[in-house]
Amino acid sequence: MKSRERVLRALEFDHPDRVPRDLWTLPWAEIHHPKELAAIREDFPVDIINSPVTYSNPPKTEGDPHLKGTFVDEWGCEFLNLQDGVIGEVKRPIVEDWQSA
C-alpha cells in the first residue's frame, strides 16, 4: 500500500495495512547521529510529508530556534537555547502569570 492510500484509509478508519507514520526529529539528531538516523529512516520510511511553507509577509522572529543563544518567536516569547540542534526553554513568556491573562 502506498503512503497516500495508507493515510486516506487511516483518516476514513478503513483498515490501512499499518498506521501511517512520520518521524519528527530535531537537528541535534542529524548533527550527532546522522548514520543511525539514516538507518531508522531507511527501515521506517515516513508516510506523511509537509508542503513547503511560504508567507507573503513572514512572521517577525529574532534568532534561530535551533542554535545556541536567544530566539524570540512571532508571539514575542523569548527562548534560551544552551546547545545547537534543540529547541530552547521559554525564559520570557508573553503571559507572565494567569492574573495578567
Short mmCIF file of N, CA and C in Angstrom, two decimals:
data_model
loop_
_atom_site.label_atom_id
_atom_site.label_comp_id
_atom_site.label_asym_id
_atom_site.label_seq_id
_atom_site.Cartn_x
_atom_site.Cartn_y
_atom_site.Cartn_z
N MET A 1 0.85 -1.17 0.00
CA MET A 1 0.00 0.00 0.00
C MET A 1 0.90 1.24 0.00
N LYS A 2 0.57 2.19 -0.85
CA LYS A 2 1.36 3.42 -0.91
C LYS A 2 0.93 4.37 0.21
N SER A 3 1.82 5.29 0.53
CA SER A 3 1.60 6.21 1.65
C SER A 3 0.29 6.98 1.55
N ARG A 4 0.00 7.51 0.37
CA ARG A 4 -1.22 8.32 0.21
C ARG A 4 -2.46 7.50 0.56
N GLU A 5 -2.55 6.29 0.02
CA GLU A 5 -3.70 5.44 0.31
C GLU A 5 -3.74 5.07 1.80
N ARG A 6 -2.58 4.79 2.37
CA ARG A 6 -2.50 4.44 3.80
C ARG A 6 -3.05 5.57 4.66
N VAL A 7 -2.64 6.80 4.37
CA VAL A 7 -3.11 7.95 5.15
C VAL A 7 -4.61 8.14 4.96
N LEU A 8 -5.08 8.10 3.72
CA LEU A 8 -6.52 8.28 3.47
C LEU A 8 -7.34 7.20 4.16
N ARG A 9 -6.89 5.96 4.07
CA ARG A 9 -7.62 4.87 4.75
C ARG A 9 -7.63 5.05 6.26
N ALA A 10 -6.51 5.51 6.80
CA ALA A 10 -6.47 5.74 8.25
C ALA A 10 -7.45 6.84 8.64
N LEU A 11 -7.50 7.91 7.85
CA LEU A 11 -8.42 9.01 8.15
C LEU A 11 -9.88 8.57 8.04
N GLU A 12 -10.14 7.60 7.18
CA GLU A 12 -11.50 7.10 6.99
C GLU A 12 -11.79 5.86 7.85
N PHE A 13 -10.85 5.47 8.70
CA PHE A 13 -10.99 4.26 9.53
C PHE A 13 -11.29 3.04 8.66
N ASP A 14 -10.57 2.94 7.54
CA ASP A 14 -10.82 1.89 6.56
C ASP A 14 -9.68 0.88 6.49
N HIS A 15 -9.18 0.48 7.63
CA HIS A 15 -8.23 -0.63 7.76
C HIS A 15 -6.99 -0.52 6.86
N PRO A 16 -6.14 0.48 7.10
CA PRO A 16 -4.87 0.52 6.35
C PRO A 16 -4.00 -0.66 6.75
N ASP A 17 -3.00 -0.97 5.94
CA ASP A 17 -2.13 -2.11 6.24
C ASP A 17 -1.31 -1.89 7.51
N ARG A 18 -1.08 -0.64 7.87
CA ARG A 18 -0.44 -0.28 9.14
C ARG A 18 -0.76 1.18 9.41
N VAL A 19 -0.43 1.63 10.59
CA VAL A 19 -0.65 3.02 10.95
C VAL A 19 0.33 3.90 10.17
N PRO A 20 -0.15 4.98 9.56
CA PRO A 20 0.79 5.89 8.89
C PRO A 20 1.76 6.48 9.91
N ARG A 21 2.97 6.74 9.48
CA ARG A 21 3.95 7.26 10.43
C ARG A 21 4.70 8.45 9.85
N ASP A 22 5.25 9.21 10.77
CA ASP A 22 6.12 10.32 10.45
C ASP A 22 7.20 10.34 11.52
N LEU A 23 8.34 10.85 11.19
CA LEU A 23 9.44 10.92 12.15
C LEU A 23 9.85 12.36 12.29
N TRP A 24 9.50 12.96 13.41
CA TRP A 24 9.89 14.34 13.67
C TRP A 24 11.18 14.30 14.48
N THR A 25 12.20 14.88 13.93
CA THR A 25 13.48 14.92 14.64
C THR A 25 13.95 16.36 14.74
N LEU A 26 14.75 16.59 15.73
CA LEU A 26 15.40 17.89 15.86
C LEU A 26 16.74 17.83 15.14
N PRO A 27 17.28 18.98 14.72
CA PRO A 27 18.59 18.98 14.07
C PRO A 27 19.67 18.30 14.90
N TRP A 28 19.53 18.26 16.21
CA TRP A 28 20.51 17.62 17.09
C TRP A 28 20.76 16.18 16.66
N ALA A 29 19.69 15.46 16.33
CA ALA A 29 19.85 14.06 15.92
C ALA A 29 20.66 13.95 14.63
N GLU A 30 20.40 14.85 13.70
CA GLU A 30 21.14 14.86 12.43
C GLU A 30 22.61 15.21 12.66
N ILE A 31 22.87 16.13 13.59
CA ILE A 31 24.24 16.56 13.89
C ILE A 31 25.04 15.45 14.57
N HIS A 32 24.43 14.79 15.56
CA HIS A 32 25.16 13.84 16.41
C HIS A 32 25.05 12.38 15.98
N HIS A 33 23.99 12.03 15.27
CA HIS A 33 23.78 10.63 14.90
C HIS A 33 23.27 10.49 13.46
N PRO A 34 23.97 11.05 12.48
CA PRO A 34 23.45 11.01 11.11
C PRO A 34 23.31 9.60 10.53
N LYS A 35 24.25 8.71 10.81
CA LYS A 35 24.16 7.35 10.27
C LYS A 35 23.00 6.58 10.87
N GLU A 36 22.84 6.69 12.19
CA GLU A 36 21.76 5.99 12.86
C GLU A 36 20.40 6.51 12.40
N LEU A 37 20.30 7.82 12.23
CA LEU A 37 19.05 8.42 11.79
C LEU A 37 18.73 7.99 10.36
N ALA A 38 19.74 7.93 9.51
CA ALA A 38 19.54 7.45 8.14
C ALA A 38 19.05 6.00 8.13
N ALA A 39 19.61 5.17 9.02
CA ALA A 39 19.18 3.77 9.11
C ALA A 39 17.73 3.66 9.56
N ILE A 40 17.35 4.48 10.53
CA ILE A 40 15.96 4.47 11.00
C ILE A 40 15.02 4.89 9.87
N ARG A 41 15.41 5.93 9.14
CA ARG A 41 14.57 6.40 8.03
C ARG A 41 14.48 5.35 6.92
N GLU A 42 15.55 4.60 6.74
CA GLU A 42 15.55 3.53 5.73
C GLU A 42 14.61 2.41 6.16
N ASP A 43 14.67 2.02 7.43
CA ASP A 43 13.84 0.92 7.93
C ASP A 43 12.38 1.32 8.14
N PHE A 44 12.15 2.58 8.44
CA PHE A 44 10.80 3.06 8.74
C PHE A 44 10.49 4.33 7.94
N PRO A 45 10.27 4.20 6.64
CA PRO A 45 10.01 5.39 5.83
C PRO A 45 8.73 6.09 6.28
N VAL A 46 8.73 7.40 6.11
CA VAL A 46 7.57 8.19 6.55
C VAL A 46 6.47 8.14 5.51
N ASP A 47 5.25 8.33 5.98
CA ASP A 47 4.08 8.36 5.11
C ASP A 47 3.52 9.76 4.96
N ILE A 48 3.93 10.65 5.83
CA ILE A 48 3.36 11.99 5.85
C ILE A 48 4.48 12.98 5.56
N ILE A 49 4.27 13.83 4.57
CA ILE A 49 5.27 14.85 4.26
C ILE A 49 4.63 16.22 4.44
N ASN A 50 5.46 17.21 4.64
CA ASN A 50 4.96 18.57 4.80
C ASN A 50 5.20 19.34 3.51
N SER A 51 4.24 20.16 3.16
CA SER A 51 4.45 21.02 1.99
C SER A 51 5.28 22.22 2.43
N PRO A 52 5.99 22.83 1.50
CA PRO A 52 6.79 24.00 1.87
C PRO A 52 5.89 25.14 2.34
N VAL A 53 6.34 25.86 3.33
CA VAL A 53 5.58 26.98 3.87
C VAL A 53 6.11 28.26 3.25
N THR A 54 5.21 29.03 2.66
CA THR A 54 5.60 30.31 2.07
C THR A 54 4.65 31.38 2.59
N TYR A 55 5.22 32.43 3.13
CA TYR A 55 4.42 33.54 3.64
C TYR A 55 4.64 34.75 2.75
N SER A 56 3.55 35.49 2.46
CA SER A 56 3.75 36.74 1.73
C SER A 56 4.39 37.76 2.66
N ASN A 57 4.04 37.70 3.94
CA ASN A 57 4.68 38.52 4.97
C ASN A 57 5.16 37.58 6.06
N PRO A 58 6.43 37.18 6.03
CA PRO A 58 6.92 36.22 7.03
C PRO A 58 6.76 36.75 8.45
N PRO A 59 6.46 35.85 9.40
CA PRO A 59 6.34 36.30 10.79
C PRO A 59 7.67 36.87 11.29
N LYS A 60 7.57 37.89 12.12
CA LYS A 60 8.78 38.54 12.64
C LYS A 60 9.33 37.73 13.82
N THR A 61 10.52 37.22 13.64
CA THR A 61 11.21 36.48 14.69
C THR A 61 12.63 37.03 14.78
N GLU A 62 13.31 36.68 15.87
CA GLU A 62 14.71 37.07 16.03
C GLU A 62 15.51 35.84 16.42
N GLY A 63 16.62 35.61 15.73
CA GLY A 63 17.47 34.47 16.04
C GLY A 63 17.02 33.22 15.33
N ASP A 64 17.64 32.12 15.69
CA ASP A 64 17.33 30.81 15.11
C ASP A 64 16.89 29.89 16.24
N PRO A 65 15.71 29.25 16.12
CA PRO A 65 15.22 28.42 17.22
C PRO A 65 16.09 27.20 17.53
N HIS A 66 16.96 26.82 16.60
CA HIS A 66 17.78 25.62 16.80
C HIS A 66 19.25 25.90 17.05
N LEU A 67 19.62 27.17 17.22
CA LEU A 67 21.01 27.49 17.50
C LEU A 67 21.17 28.03 18.92
N LYS A 68 22.35 27.82 19.47
CA LYS A 68 22.66 28.30 20.82
C LYS A 68 22.43 29.81 20.88
N GLY A 69 21.79 30.25 21.95
CA GLY A 69 21.53 31.68 22.11
C GLY A 69 20.06 31.96 22.35
N THR A 70 19.67 33.19 22.07
CA THR A 70 18.30 33.64 22.31
C THR A 70 17.51 33.64 21.01
N PHE A 71 16.27 33.21 21.11
CA PHE A 71 15.33 33.22 19.99
C PHE A 71 14.04 33.84 20.48
N VAL A 72 13.47 34.76 19.69
CA VAL A 72 12.17 35.35 20.01
C VAL A 72 11.21 34.93 18.90
N ASP A 73 10.12 34.25 19.29
CA ASP A 73 9.17 33.78 18.28
C ASP A 73 8.22 34.89 17.84
N GLU A 74 7.33 34.55 16.92
CA GLU A 74 6.43 35.54 16.35
C GLU A 74 5.44 36.12 17.35
N TRP A 75 5.28 35.48 18.50
CA TRP A 75 4.38 35.97 19.55
C TRP A 75 5.12 36.87 20.54
N GLY A 76 6.45 36.88 20.46
CA GLY A 76 7.23 37.68 21.39
C GLY A 76 7.77 36.89 22.57
N CYS A 77 7.57 35.56 22.57
CA CYS A 77 8.13 34.72 23.64
C CYS A 77 9.64 34.59 23.42
N GLU A 78 10.39 34.73 24.49
CA GLU A 78 11.85 34.63 24.40
C GLU A 78 12.31 33.27 24.90
N PHE A 79 13.10 32.58 24.09
CA PHE A 79 13.64 31.26 24.41
C PHE A 79 15.15 31.37 24.58
N LEU A 80 15.68 30.59 25.50
CA LEU A 80 17.13 30.49 25.66
C LEU A 80 17.54 29.07 25.31
N ASN A 81 18.45 28.95 24.36
CA ASN A 81 18.91 27.66 23.91
C ASN A 81 20.36 27.49 24.33
N LEU A 82 20.66 26.42 25.06
CA LEU A 82 22.01 26.18 25.58
C LEU A 82 22.88 25.32 24.67
N GLN A 83 22.26 24.68 23.65
CA GLN A 83 23.07 23.88 22.73
C GLN A 83 22.44 23.87 21.34
N ASP A 84 23.29 23.77 20.34
CA ASP A 84 22.80 23.74 18.97
C ASP A 84 22.01 22.46 18.71
N GLY A 85 20.97 22.58 17.88
CA GLY A 85 20.23 21.41 17.44
C GLY A 85 18.97 21.11 18.21
N VAL A 86 18.72 21.79 19.30
CA VAL A 86 17.49 21.55 20.07
C VAL A 86 16.69 22.85 20.13
N ILE A 87 15.52 22.77 20.73
CA ILE A 87 14.69 23.96 20.91
C ILE A 87 14.89 24.44 22.34
N GLY A 88 15.06 25.73 22.49
CA GLY A 88 15.35 26.30 23.81
C GLY A 88 14.17 26.27 24.77
N GLU A 89 14.45 26.76 25.95
CA GLU A 89 13.47 26.84 27.04
C GLU A 89 12.91 28.25 27.09
N VAL A 90 11.60 28.36 27.30
CA VAL A 90 10.98 29.68 27.38
C VAL A 90 11.50 30.39 28.62
N LYS A 91 12.04 31.59 28.42
CA LYS A 91 12.55 32.38 29.54
C LYS A 91 11.68 33.60 29.80
N ARG A 92 11.04 34.11 28.77
CA ARG A 92 10.17 35.26 28.91
C ARG A 92 8.88 35.01 28.13
N PRO A 93 7.86 34.41 28.77
CA PRO A 93 6.62 34.14 28.06
C PRO A 93 5.81 35.42 27.85
N ILE A 94 4.86 35.38 26.93
CA ILE A 94 4.03 36.58 26.73
C ILE A 94 3.01 36.72 27.86
N VAL A 95 2.65 35.63 28.51
CA VAL A 95 1.76 35.68 29.68
C VAL A 95 2.62 35.36 30.90
N GLU A 96 2.91 36.37 31.69
CA GLU A 96 3.77 36.20 32.87
C GLU A 96 3.09 35.36 33.95
N ASP A 97 1.80 35.59 34.14
CA ASP A 97 1.02 34.80 35.11
C ASP A 97 -0.44 34.83 34.68
N TRP A 98 -1.23 33.94 35.25
CA TRP A 98 -2.63 33.83 34.85
C TRP A 98 -3.45 35.06 35.21
N GLN A 99 -3.01 35.80 36.20
CA GLN A 99 -3.74 37.01 36.59
C GLN A 99 -3.70 38.06 35.47
N SER A 100 -2.62 38.08 34.71
CA SER A 100 -2.49 39.08 33.65
C SER A 100 -3.05 38.60 32.31
N ALA A 101 -3.55 37.37 32.27
CA ALA A 101 -4.05 36.81 31.00
C ALA A 101 -5.40 37.38 30.63
#
